[in-house]
Structure formats: structure tokens, C-alpha cells
Amino acid sequence: MVQGAVNRHTKLSEEWLQKYVDDWVAFYRKHTKEGKVASYIPVLKKANPSHLGIVISGNNGITIQSGDVSIPFSIQSISKVFTFITACMQRGISYVLNRVDVEPTGEAFNSIMHLEMGKVEKPFNPFVNAGAISVTSLLDGSTPEEKLEPLYELFEKMLGYRPKVNREVYQSEKESSVRNRAIGYYLLEIGALESDLELTLDTYFQQCSIEISLQDLATMGKILANDGEDLKTGKEIIPRQIARLVKSLMLTCGMYDASGKFAAYVGIPAKSGVSGGIIAVVPPRARANELPFLSGCGIGVYGPALDSQGNSLAGIKLLRHISNQWDFSIF
Ligand code: GLN
């Protein structure tokens, strides 16, 4: 039985919060057996399916880390949040939204079917592959490095360092990219690419292969929780309007065809990737009760064993449990 319901007897000290989270990670680690690591990108098969870790970085200065928190992993689809932000900062929100919609698909992240079935002129949202590839095509530059430069600058402002592409992951993505190529050709046909197809795909494979840590996800989640502001310096890193837009998309489309369930049962904006990462955002909330992280926090979760929708299976269960225990839901 999982313990740790918050009630009036609960101590909110760091030590107690740490004990709860350790207990929950140990409990949910058992569920990693029910998932499978991604295999369609061959190098991702090397991940250890029993890994599970979480970092919670609070606005109150408290950081809780538990489980496998020191394994670097590729950012994969979580990059879509930040290329979308970058494109909006570069081109303006209306330019980007004229080219990619903000509707959930209810389909797999790499589906092509909905594009063709709906006879759409623009991809459904920036977090499915079709939308993300379109967004990548909007970035300025004539090489992947030039296109991704503002993304790296954004990461550097948020994290204090420039993360790098993991070349092995990048090669593996590139070599196993038939479906993304099919999506790319379809986008080309409907006029939804603003850069050369090869350049766009290469940039997309690189952005997905950027290596990050759980601490990084929690830090970036915290900045989004604060509408783009870094509370440490008081600087606005992401314009508030863009930060709010991206959070609404994370809530409605961030977990692909499991986004509705995640919104209903966990109730916070989040974005997953096939390497097993999840970034989650807990904005400050007004509650009468004494609860942990009332002033908001960013969360990073890593658990490479995935469910059938391509989301970290135990990671979602862990987030759901914590959200319920500590009343994280934004609703
Ligand atoms: N690089 C992966 C792909 O394009 C990203 C997908 C994901 O993380 N869901 O297939």
C-alpha cells in the first residue's frame, strides 16, 4: 500500500517530502515491468527499462530528487515545446499559428492518417511529429546549426549551459527515419514546409537528440510554471503570452492520444518523449490547506519503459499519485 496522504498531521519539511517521494518511486518502480523501451529508434533500446527517477524543483527553494536521477537521456519530443517557443519568439505567435493548429489529434504522435483524412491545410498541433516538423521548418537558418542556434540560446538562458546533441542518438534517428520522412513528404505536398525537406528533417533529428538531465527538465518546468520568468534573476526568459500558450498546448496535446486522460487524472501541463522523459509544470495555486509546493514547481520524470502511447508508463503513474496526494491539479 502506498502511504503518505497529506493531512493536517503531515509535516511539510524537506525531509518528510523526501521520504514520501522515495517511498512512491520505490512503489511505482515495480510498474516499469509493464512497459517497453522504445525500439523504433534502435539506440533507445539500450535504456534500462527498470529505471525510474524524479526531480521536483520548487519555487520555495526546495528540490526533491529520487530514484535514477543521474542518467542523461535525449530530449526527444520534449524538444517540441521549446522549438515551438523559439519559433513564436522569432516569427510571432500569429505567424506560427497560421501554419500549425492547436487541436489535439487523438492519434499516435507519428500518425499521418489524420492529416490526409481531414484534408487539412496545416498540421493539427505542434506536439505531434507533423506539427513539430512544420514548426522546425519555420526556424531561420540554412543549416541545422543555424536553425537551432536560438534554441540553444534559450536552453542556455534557462539552464546556465548549452546542452549538446548526442551523435549516436542522432545517427540512429536519422537511419531509422522512414516514418518521419513520410510525414515530411506529406507536409511538402500540402505546402506546410517553409524550408527544404532534408534541412528540416535533419534539424528535427538533431533537436530530438539533444541530451539533457532530469534536473534540466525540472528547471525548465519551473520557468514555465512562472509564465516564463526565472525567479532567481527576475528575468523574463520566455514572453509570458508564449509561455501561457505553450502550457495550454501541453495540457491538451502534451501526452499525445493520452492527453485527455492525463488532464483528467493528473491535471497539469506536461510533455513526454519516447526516451522516457516527462516535463511537468505545477503553477502556483491558491488552496486553503497546508500542501507541499503551493508556490509552484517544475518536475522532471524519467522512466524509459513506455506504455502503448509512447509515454513513460511508471512515470505517469508516479505523477498521477503525487498530483493526487499533493493536490497539484490546476482545476
Ligand atoms: N524523435 C522521435 C520521433 O520523431 C520523437 C518522438 C517522441 O518523442 N514521441 O519519432
mmCIF file of C-alpha atoms and ligand atoms in Angstrom:
data_model
loop_
_atom_site.group_PDB
_atom_site.id
_atom_site.type_symbol
_atom_site.label_atom_id
_atom_site.label_comp_id
_atom_site.label_asym_id
_atom_site.label_seq_id
_atom_site.Cartn_x
_atom_site.Cartn_y
_atom_site.Cartn_z
ATOM 1 C CA MET A 1 0.000 0.000 0.000
ATOM 2 C CA VAL A 2 1.356 3.437 -0.891
ATOM 3 C CA GLN A 3 1.498 5.687 2.114
ATOM 4 C CA GLY A 4 1.716 9.398 2.517
ATOM 5 C CA ALA A 5 -1.650 11.118 2.165
ATOM 6 C CA VAL A 6 -1.295 14.744 3.136
ATOM 7 C CA ASN A 7 -3.429 15.641 6.099
ATOM 8 C CA ARG A 8 -3.148 18.011 8.991
ATOM 9 C CA HIS A 9 -0.622 15.760 10.738
ATOM 10 C CA THR A 10 1.757 15.761 7.815
ATOM 11 C CA LYS A 11 4.993 17.589 8.235
ATOM 12 C CA LEU A 12 5.965 19.547 5.156
ATOM 13 C CA SER A 13 9.652 19.590 5.937
ATOM 14 C CA GLU A 14 12.051 18.690 3.151
ATOM 15 C CA GLU A 15 12.970 15.531 4.989
ATOM 16 C CA TRP A 16 9.376 14.328 5.091
ATOM 17 C CA LEU A 17 8.693 15.204 1.477
ATOM 18 C CA GLN A 18 11.827 13.296 0.526
ATOM 19 C CA LYS A 19 10.621 10.230 2.430
ATOM 20 C CA TYR A 20 7.285 10.289 0.689
ATOM 21 C CA VAL A 21 8.778 10.613 -2.763
ATOM 22 C CA ASP A 22 11.354 7.868 -2.091
ATOM 23 C CA ASP A 23 8.541 5.603 -0.994
ATOM 24 C CA TRP A 24 6.432 6.381 -4.068
ATOM 25 C CA VAL A 25 9.326 5.907 -6.507
ATOM 26 C CA ALA A 26 10.109 2.522 -4.932
ATOM 27 C CA PHE A 27 6.452 1.530 -5.230
ATOM 28 C CA TYR A 28 5.969 2.638 -8.839
ATOM 29 C CA ARG A 29 9.283 1.194 -9.993
ATOM 30 C CA LYS A 30 7.518 -2.186 -9.921
ATOM 31 C CA HIS A 31 5.252 -0.954 -12.706
ATOM 32 C CA THR A 32 8.187 -0.336 -15.043
ATOM 33 C CA LYS A 33 7.916 -4.059 -15.895
ATOM 34 C CA GLU A 34 4.597 -3.403 -17.617
ATOM 35 C CA GLY A 35 6.177 -1.049 -20.157
ATOM 36 C CA LYS A 36 8.640 -1.403 -23.034
ATOM 37 C CA VAL A 37 11.532 0.796 -24.059
ATOM 38 C CA ALA A 38 11.164 2.401 -27.499
ATOM 39 C CA SER A 39 12.719 0.266 -30.201
ATOM 40 C CA TYR A 40 11.881 2.020 -33.465
ATOM 41 C CA ILE A 41 14.931 4.227 -32.852
ATOM 42 C CA PRO A 42 17.454 1.385 -32.316
ATOM 43 C CA VAL A 43 19.763 3.176 -29.879
ATOM 44 C CA LEU A 44 16.886 3.812 -27.459
ATOM 45 C CA LYS A 45 16.687 0.035 -26.893
ATOM 46 C CA LYS A 46 19.834 0.340 -24.797
ATOM 47 C CA ALA A 47 17.941 2.116 -21.991
ATOM 48 C CA ASN A 48 17.386 0.194 -18.773
ATOM 49 C CA PRO A 49 13.623 -0.414 -18.512
ATOM 50 C CA SER A 50 13.677 -0.573 -14.719
ATOM 51 C CA HIS A 51 14.949 2.981 -14.347
ATOM 52 C CA LEU A 52 12.632 5.491 -12.744
ATOM 53 C CA GLY A 53 13.553 8.887 -11.362
ATOM 54 C CA ILE A 54 12.028 12.224 -10.482
ATOM 55 C CA VAL A 55 13.228 15.719 -9.684
ATOM 56 C CA ILE A 56 10.849 18.308 -8.233
ATOM 57 C CA SER A 57 12.205 21.830 -8.179
ATOM 58 C CA GLY A 58 10.072 24.158 -6.088
ATOM 59 C CA ASN A 59 9.656 27.922 -6.171
ATOM 60 C CA ASN A 60 10.105 27.703 -2.413
ATOM 61 C CA GLY A 61 13.725 26.658 -2.948
ATOM 62 C CA ILE A 62 13.132 23.017 -2.069
ATOM 63 C CA THR A 63 14.344 20.369 -4.518
ATOM 64 C CA ILE A 64 13.399 16.739 -4.077
ATOM 65 C CA GLN A 65 15.279 14.132 -6.135
ATOM 66 C CA SER A 66 14.567 10.454 -6.007
ATOM 67 C CA GLY A 67 15.410 7.285 -7.932
ATOM 68 C CA ASP A 68 17.531 7.258 -11.094
ATOM 69 C CA VAL A 69 18.213 10.963 -11.364
ATOM 70 C CA SER A 70 21.702 10.913 -12.888
ATOM 71 C CA ILE A 71 21.065 9.218 -16.233
ATOM 72 C CA PRO A 72 21.395 11.620 -19.170
ATOM 73 C CA PHE A 73 18.834 10.995 -21.923
ATOM 74 C CA SER A 74 17.790 12.502 -25.237
ATOM 75 C CA ILE A 75 15.087 15.125 -25.022
ATOM 76 C CA GLN A 76 13.069 13.651 -27.945
ATOM 77 C CA SER A 77 9.570 15.118 -28.223
ATOM 78 C CA ILE A 78 10.026 17.385 -25.230
ATOM 79 C CA SER A 79 12.120 19.470 -27.655
ATOM 80 C CA LYS A 80 8.857 20.284 -29.471
ATOM 81 C CA VAL A 81 7.841 22.548 -26.584
ATOM 82 C CA PHE A 82 10.994 24.596 -26.966
ATOM 83 C CA THR A 83 11.190 24.749 -30.774
ATOM 84 C CA PHE A 84 7.592 25.973 -30.716
ATOM 85 C CA ILE A 85 8.553 28.646 -28.183
ATOM 86 C CA THR A 86 11.591 29.573 -30.281
ATOM 87 C CA ALA A 87 9.535 29.835 -33.492
ATOM 88 C CA CYS A 88 6.933 32.010 -31.724
ATOM 89 C CA MET A 89 9.687 34.274 -30.365
ATOM 90 C CA GLN A 90 11.287 34.527 -33.800
ATOM 91 C CA ARG A 91 8.212 34.836 -36.030
ATOM 92 C CA GLY A 92 5.427 35.958 -33.710
ATOM 93 C CA ILE A 93 2.539 33.852 -32.415
ATOM 94 C CA SER A 94 0.076 34.594 -35.205
ATOM 95 C CA TYR A 95 2.563 33.699 -37.938
ATOM 96 C CA VAL A 96 3.197 30.321 -36.326
ATOM 97 C CA LEU A 97 -0.460 29.600 -35.554
ATOM 98 C CA ASN A 98 -1.396 30.358 -39.147
ATOM 99 C CA ARG A 99 0.800 27.400 -40.068
ATOM 100 C CA VAL A 100 0.144 24.922 -37.281
ATOM 101 C CA ASP A 101 -3.121 24.434 -35.422
ATOM 102 C CA VAL A 102 -3.772 23.961 -31.706
ATOM 103 C CA GLU A 103 -6.138 20.963 -31.794
ATOM 104 C CA PRO A 104 -5.498 17.599 -30.111
ATOM 105 C CA THR A 105 -5.495 14.718 -32.600
ATOM 106 C CA GLY A 106 -6.464 11.696 -30.532
ATOM 107 C CA GLU A 107 -3.981 9.851 -32.739
ATOM 108 C CA ALA A 108 -0.471 8.493 -32.260
ATOM 109 C CA PHE A 109 2.353 11.043 -32.245
ATOM 110 C CA ASN A 110 3.653 9.871 -35.607
ATOM 111 C CA SER A 111 0.308 9.437 -37.335
ATOM 112 C CA ILE A 112 -0.100 10.570 -40.920
ATOM 113 C CA MET A 113 -3.644 9.338 -41.272
ATOM 114 C CA HIS A 114 -5.330 12.306 -39.640
ATOM 115 C CA LEU A 115 -3.533 14.712 -41.971
ATOM 116 C CA GLU A 116 -4.902 13.014 -45.025
ATOM 117 C CA MET A 117 -8.309 12.024 -43.672
ATOM 118 C CA GLY A 118 -9.165 15.526 -42.546
ATOM 119 C CA LYS A 119 -7.879 17.146 -45.753
ATOM 120 C CA VAL A 120 -6.213 19.698 -43.526
ATOM 121 C CA GLU A 121 -4.050 22.541 -44.743
ATOM 122 C CA LYS A 122 -1.916 22.676 -41.626
ATOM 123 C CA PRO A 123 -0.884 20.086 -39.045
ATOM 124 C CA PHE A 124 -3.120 19.704 -36.003
ATOM 125 C CA ASN A 125 -0.715 20.846 -33.284
ATOM 126 C CA PRO A 126 2.990 21.469 -32.716
ATOM 127 C CA PHE A 127 3.454 18.414 -30.459
ATOM 128 C CA VAL A 128 2.671 15.636 -32.927
ATOM 129 C CA ASN A 129 5.529 14.904 -35.316
ATOM 130 C CA ALA A 130 3.810 16.508 -38.313
ATOM 131 C CA GLY A 131 3.286 19.790 -36.450
ATOM 132 C CA ALA A 132 6.742 19.735 -34.905
ATOM 133 C CA ILE A 133 8.429 19.146 -38.259
ATOM 134 C CA SER A 134 6.451 22.063 -39.707
ATOM 135 C CA VAL A 135 7.489 24.285 -36.798
ATOM 136 C CA THR A 136 11.133 23.308 -37.300
ATOM 137 C CA SER A 137 10.803 24.383 -40.946
ATOM 138 C CA LEU A 138 9.813 27.875 -39.760
ATOM 139 C CA LEU A 139 13.070 28.471 -37.890
ATOM 140 C CA ASP A 140 15.500 30.840 -39.600
ATOM 141 C CA GLY A 141 18.741 29.443 -40.994
ATOM 142 C CA SER A 142 20.204 27.455 -43.838
ATOM 143 C CA THR A 143 21.912 24.719 -41.765
ATOM 144 C CA PRO A 144 20.612 22.717 -38.778
ATOM 145 C CA GLU A 145 23.160 24.518 -36.589
ATOM 146 C CA GLU A 146 21.883 27.939 -37.671
ATOM 147 C CA LYS A 147 18.269 26.926 -37.219
ATOM 148 C CA LEU A 148 18.921 25.533 -33.750
ATOM 149 C CA GLU A 149 21.131 28.372 -32.510
ATOM 150 C CA PRO A 150 18.221 30.303 -30.882
ATOM 151 C CA LEU A 151 17.033 27.060 -29.276
ATOM 152 C CA TYR A 152 20.467 26.539 -27.730
ATOM 153 C CA GLU A 153 20.458 30.163 -26.591
ATOM 154 C CA LEU A 154 17.092 29.602 -24.921
ATOM 155 C CA PHE A 155 18.386 26.449 -23.202
ATOM 156 C CA GLU A 156 21.475 28.318 -22.070
ATOM 157 C CA LYS A 157 19.383 31.099 -20.529
ATOM 158 C CA MET A 158 17.234 28.572 -18.699
ATOM 159 C CA LEU A 159 19.893 26.062 -17.661
ATOM 160 C CA GLY A 160 23.105 28.042 -17.494
ATOM 161 C CA TYR A 161 24.818 25.741 -20.010
ATOM 162 C CA ARG A 162 24.416 24.637 -23.635
ATOM 163 C CA PRO A 163 23.245 21.048 -23.942
ATOM 164 C CA LYS A 164 24.671 19.048 -26.866
ATOM 165 C CA VAL A 165 23.381 16.655 -29.485
ATOM 166 C CA ASN A 166 24.096 13.011 -28.657
ATOM 167 C CA ARG A 167 25.608 11.965 -32.002
ATOM 168 C CA GLU A 168 24.810 8.282 -31.537
ATOM 169 C CA VAL A 169 21.123 9.040 -30.966
ATOM 170 C CA TYR A 170 21.115 11.463 -33.889
ATOM 171 C CA GLN A 171 22.629 8.859 -36.259
ATOM 172 C CA SER A 172 20.190 6.240 -35.065
ATOM 173 C CA GLU A 173 17.221 8.595 -35.552
ATOM 174 C CA LYS A 174 18.402 9.514 -38.994
ATOM 175 C CA GLU A 175 18.932 5.916 -40.053
ATOM 176 C CA SER A 176 15.519 4.818 -38.814
ATOM 177 C CA SER A 177 13.568 7.816 -40.018
ATOM 178 C CA VAL A 178 11.281 6.336 -42.655
ATOM 179 C CA ARG A 179 8.057 7.414 -40.986
ATOM 180 C CA ASN A 180 9.257 10.939 -40.260
ATOM 181 C CA ARG A 181 10.355 11.130 -43.891
ATOM 182 C CA ALA A 182 6.891 10.044 -44.978
ATOM 183 C CA ILE A 183 5.418 12.780 -42.780
ATOM 184 C CA GLY A 184 7.909 15.255 -44.236
ATOM 185 C CA TYR A 185 6.937 14.407 -47.823
ATOM 186 C CA TYR A 186 3.285 14.737 -46.965
ATOM 187 C CA LEU A 187 3.919 18.150 -45.417
ATOM 188 C CA LEU A 188 5.831 19.134 -48.517
ATOM 189 C CA GLU A 189 2.886 18.142 -50.670
ATOM 190 C CA ILE A 190 0.379 20.220 -48.701
ATOM 191 C CA GLY A 191 2.738 23.216 -48.608
ATOM 192 C CA ALA A 192 3.336 23.024 -44.859
ATOM 193 C CA LEU A 193 7.140 23.287 -45.000
ATOM 194 C CA GLU A 194 8.947 26.603 -45.201
ATOM 195 C CA SER A 195 12.445 25.138 -45.546
ATOM 196 C CA ASP A 196 13.985 22.456 -47.675
ATOM 197 C CA LEU A 197 12.767 18.991 -46.621
ATOM 198 C CA GLU A 198 16.220 17.470 -45.921
ATOM 199 C CA LEU A 199 17.317 20.508 -43.940
ATOM 200 C CA THR A 200 14.102 20.440 -41.918
ATOM 201 C CA LEU A 201 14.334 16.716 -41.146
ATOM 202 C CA ASP A 202 17.994 16.896 -40.241
ATOM 203 C CA THR A 203 17.275 19.790 -37.884
ATOM 204 C CA TYR A 204 14.370 17.859 -36.368
ATOM 205 C CA PHE A 205 16.545 14.753 -35.765
ATOM 206 C CA GLN A 206 19.166 16.926 -34.096
ATOM 207 C CA GLN A 207 16.717 18.730 -31.850
ATOM 208 C CA CYS A 208 15.279 15.369 -30.689
ATOM 209 C CA SER A 209 18.795 14.046 -29.944
ATOM 210 C CA ILE A 210 19.831 16.844 -27.575
ATOM 211 C CA GLU A 211 20.966 15.293 -24.326
ATOM 212 C CA ILE A 212 19.566 16.622 -21.073
ATOM 213 C CA SER A 213 19.129 15.620 -17.429
ATOM 214 C CA LEU A 214 16.202 15.315 -15.070
ATOM 215 C CA GLN A 215 17.400 18.411 -13.233
ATOM 216 C CA ASP A 216 17.199 20.285 -16.547
ATOM 217 C CA LEU A 217 13.594 19.227 -17.095
ATOM 218 C CA ALA A 218 12.622 20.333 -13.589
ATOM 219 C CA THR A 219 14.374 23.697 -14.040
ATOM 220 C CA MET A 220 12.658 24.345 -17.370
ATOM 221 C CA GLY A 221 9.324 23.209 -15.936
ATOM 222 C CA LYS A 222 9.729 25.703 -13.124
ATOM 223 C CA ILE A 223 10.335 28.558 -15.568
ATOM 224 C CA LEU A 224 7.150 27.609 -17.419
ATOM 225 C CA ALA A 225 5.308 27.378 -14.081
ATOM 226 C CA ASN A 226 6.268 31.025 -13.594
ATOM 227 C CA ASP A 227 4.987 32.059 -17.029
ATOM 228 C CA GLY A 228 8.481 32.273 -18.471
ATOM 229 C CA GLU A 229 10.193 34.155 -15.656
ATOM 230 C CA ASP A 230 13.323 32.944 -13.920
ATOM 231 C CA LEU A 231 12.519 33.771 -10.311
ATOM 232 C CA LYS A 232 16.203 33.680 -9.338
ATOM 233 C CA THR A 233 17.068 36.640 -11.534
ATOM 234 C CA GLY A 234 13.625 38.159 -12.097
ATOM 235 C CA LYS A 235 14.287 37.995 -15.860
ATOM 236 C CA GLU A 236 11.655 37.091 -18.400
ATOM 237 C CA ILE A 237 13.215 34.295 -20.455
ATOM 238 C CA ILE A 238 10.093 33.327 -22.378
ATOM 239 C CA PRO A 239 7.482 36.009 -23.129
ATOM 240 C CA ARG A 240 4.508 35.483 -20.826
ATOM 241 C CA GLN A 241 1.964 35.130 -23.623
ATOM 242 C CA ILE A 242 4.031 32.415 -25.307
ATOM 243 C CA ALA A 243 4.625 30.582 -22.015
ATOM 244 C CA ARG A 244 0.885 30.537 -21.347
ATOM 245 C CA LEU A 245 0.061 29.367 -24.862
ATOM 246 C CA VAL A 246 2.570 26.541 -24.667
ATOM 247 C CA LYS A 247 1.161 25.401 -21.309
ATOM 248 C CA SER A 248 -2.333 25.198 -22.775
ATOM 249 C CA LEU A 249 -0.924 23.044 -25.572
ATOM 250 C CA MET A 250 0.934 20.861 -23.078
ATOM 251 C CA LEU A 251 -2.310 20.279 -21.234
ATOM 252 C CA THR A 252 -4.363 19.461 -24.333
ATOM 253 C CA CYS A 253 -1.772 17.770 -26.573
ATOM 254 C CA GLY A 254 1.343 17.059 -24.493
ATOM 255 C CA MET A 255 0.814 13.340 -23.951
ATOM 256 C CA TYR A 256 -0.426 12.535 -27.475
ATOM 257 C CA ASP A 257 -3.509 10.318 -27.537
ATOM 258 C CA ALA A 258 -3.366 10.011 -23.739
ATOM 259 C CA SER A 259 -3.640 13.790 -23.223
ATOM 260 C CA GLY A 260 -7.295 13.710 -22.164
ATOM 261 C CA LYS A 261 -6.666 11.078 -19.519
ATOM 262 C CA PHE A 262 -3.597 12.884 -18.265
ATOM 263 C CA ALA A 263 -5.541 16.160 -17.965
ATOM 264 C CA ALA A 264 -8.382 14.385 -16.168
ATOM 265 C CA TYR A 265 -6.305 12.288 -13.764
ATOM 266 C CA VAL A 266 -3.152 14.349 -13.253
ATOM 267 C CA GLY A 267 -4.402 17.813 -14.185
ATOM 268 C CA ILE A 268 -1.150 19.631 -15.012
ATOM 269 C CA PRO A 269 0.554 20.711 -18.245
ATOM 270 C CA ALA A 270 3.180 18.157 -19.287
ATOM 271 C CA LYS A 271 5.093 16.870 -22.292
ATOM 272 C CA SER A 272 6.576 13.449 -22.841
ATOM 273 C CA GLY A 273 9.259 11.999 -25.109
ATOM 274 C CA VAL A 274 9.966 8.438 -26.311
ATOM 275 C CA SER A 275 13.229 8.198 -24.414
ATOM 276 C CA GLY A 276 11.063 8.181 -21.261
ATOM 277 C CA GLY A 277 11.261 11.793 -20.112
ATOM 278 C CA ILE A 278 8.333 13.902 -18.971
ATOM 279 C CA ILE A 279 8.426 17.598 -18.145
ATOM 280 C CA ALA A 280 5.565 18.718 -15.916
ATOM 281 C CA VAL A 281 4.514 22.147 -14.742
ATOM 282 C CA VAL A 282 2.790 22.960 -11.462
ATOM 283 C CA PRO A 283 1.804 26.632 -11.410
ATOM 284 C CA PRO A 284 1.383 28.420 -8.068
ATOM 285 C CA ARG A 285 -2.039 27.571 -6.655
ATOM 286 C CA ALA A 286 -4.273 29.070 -4.024
ATOM 287 C CA ARG A 287 -5.503 26.424 -1.582
ATOM 288 C CA ALA A 288 -6.590 26.857 1.992
ATOM 289 C CA ASN A 289 -4.848 23.657 3.085
ATOM 290 C CA GLU A 290 -1.263 23.247 4.011
ATOM 291 C CA LEU A 291 0.173 21.481 0.973
ATOM 292 C CA PRO A 292 3.652 20.981 -0.428
ATOM 293 C CA PHE A 293 4.835 23.259 -3.250
ATOM 294 C CA LEU A 294 1.888 25.666 -3.044
ATOM 295 C CA SER A 295 4.016 28.318 -4.716
ATOM 296 C CA GLY A 296 4.538 26.059 -7.752
ATOM 297 C CA CYS A 297 7.269 23.793 -9.064
ATOM 298 C CA GLY A 298 8.748 22.186 -12.153
ATOM 299 C CA ILE A 299 9.010 18.416 -12.384
ATOM 300 C CA GLY A 300 11.187 16.119 -14.457
ATOM 301 C CA VAL A 301 10.438 12.409 -14.635
ATOM 302 C CA TYR A 302 12.479 9.694 -16.343
ATOM 303 C CA GLY A 303 11.281 6.142 -16.915
ATOM 304 C CA PRO A 304 12.159 4.636 -20.306
ATOM 305 C CA ALA A 305 9.655 1.760 -20.157
ATOM 306 C CA LEU A 306 6.755 3.179 -22.170
ATOM 307 C CA ASP A 307 3.049 2.487 -22.481
ATOM 308 C CA SER A 308 1.324 1.888 -25.801
ATOM 309 C CA GLN A 309 1.008 5.626 -26.443
ATOM 310 C CA GLY A 310 4.749 6.152 -26.089
ATOM 311 C CA ASN A 311 4.635 7.799 -22.654
ATOM 312 C CA SER A 312 6.633 6.679 -19.611
ATOM 313 C CA LEU A 313 4.323 4.091 -18.041
ATOM 314 C CA ALA A 314 5.543 4.221 -14.455
ATOM 315 C CA GLY A 315 6.345 7.920 -14.843
ATOM 316 C CA ILE A 316 2.690 8.744 -15.491
ATOM 317 C CA LYS A 317 1.542 6.604 -12.572
ATOM 318 C CA LEU A 318 4.058 8.300 -10.296
ATOM 319 C CA LEU A 319 2.986 11.769 -11.425
ATOM 320 C CA ARG A 320 -0.665 10.890 -11.011
ATOM 321 C CA HIS A 321 -0.059 9.694 -7.480
ATOM 322 C CA ILE A 322 1.945 12.755 -6.449
ATOM 323 C CA SER A 323 -0.549 15.097 -8.060
ATOM 324 C CA ASN A 324 -3.403 13.464 -6.176
ATOM 325 C CA GLN A 325 -1.558 13.376 -2.870
ATOM 326 C CA TRP A 326 -0.384 16.965 -3.049
ATOM 327 C CA ASP A 327 -3.332 18.417 -4.935
ATOM 328 C CA PHE A 328 -1.314 19.654 -7.927
ATOM 329 C CA SER A 329 -4.222 19.785 -10.383
ATOM 330 C CA ILE A 330 -4.778 23.217 -11.873
ATOM 331 C CA PHE A 331 -8.530 22.650 -11.865
HETATM 332 N N1 GLN B 1 12.420 11.594 -32.389
HETATM 333 C C1 GLN B 1 11.164 10.966 -32.147
HETATM 334 C C2 GLN B 1 10.392 10.779 -33.436
HETATM 335 O O1 GLN B 1 10.395 11.646 -34.211
HETATM 336 C C3 GLN B 1 10.358 11.784 -31.181
HETATM 337 C C4 GLN B 1 9.041 11.160 -30.867
HETATM 338 C C5 GLN B 1 8.672 11.214 -29.414
HETATM 339 O O2 GLN B 1 9.464 11.510 -28.532
HETATM 340 N N2 GLN B 1 7.439 10.847 -29.157
HETATM 341 O O3 GLN B 1 9.796 9.779 -33.686
#
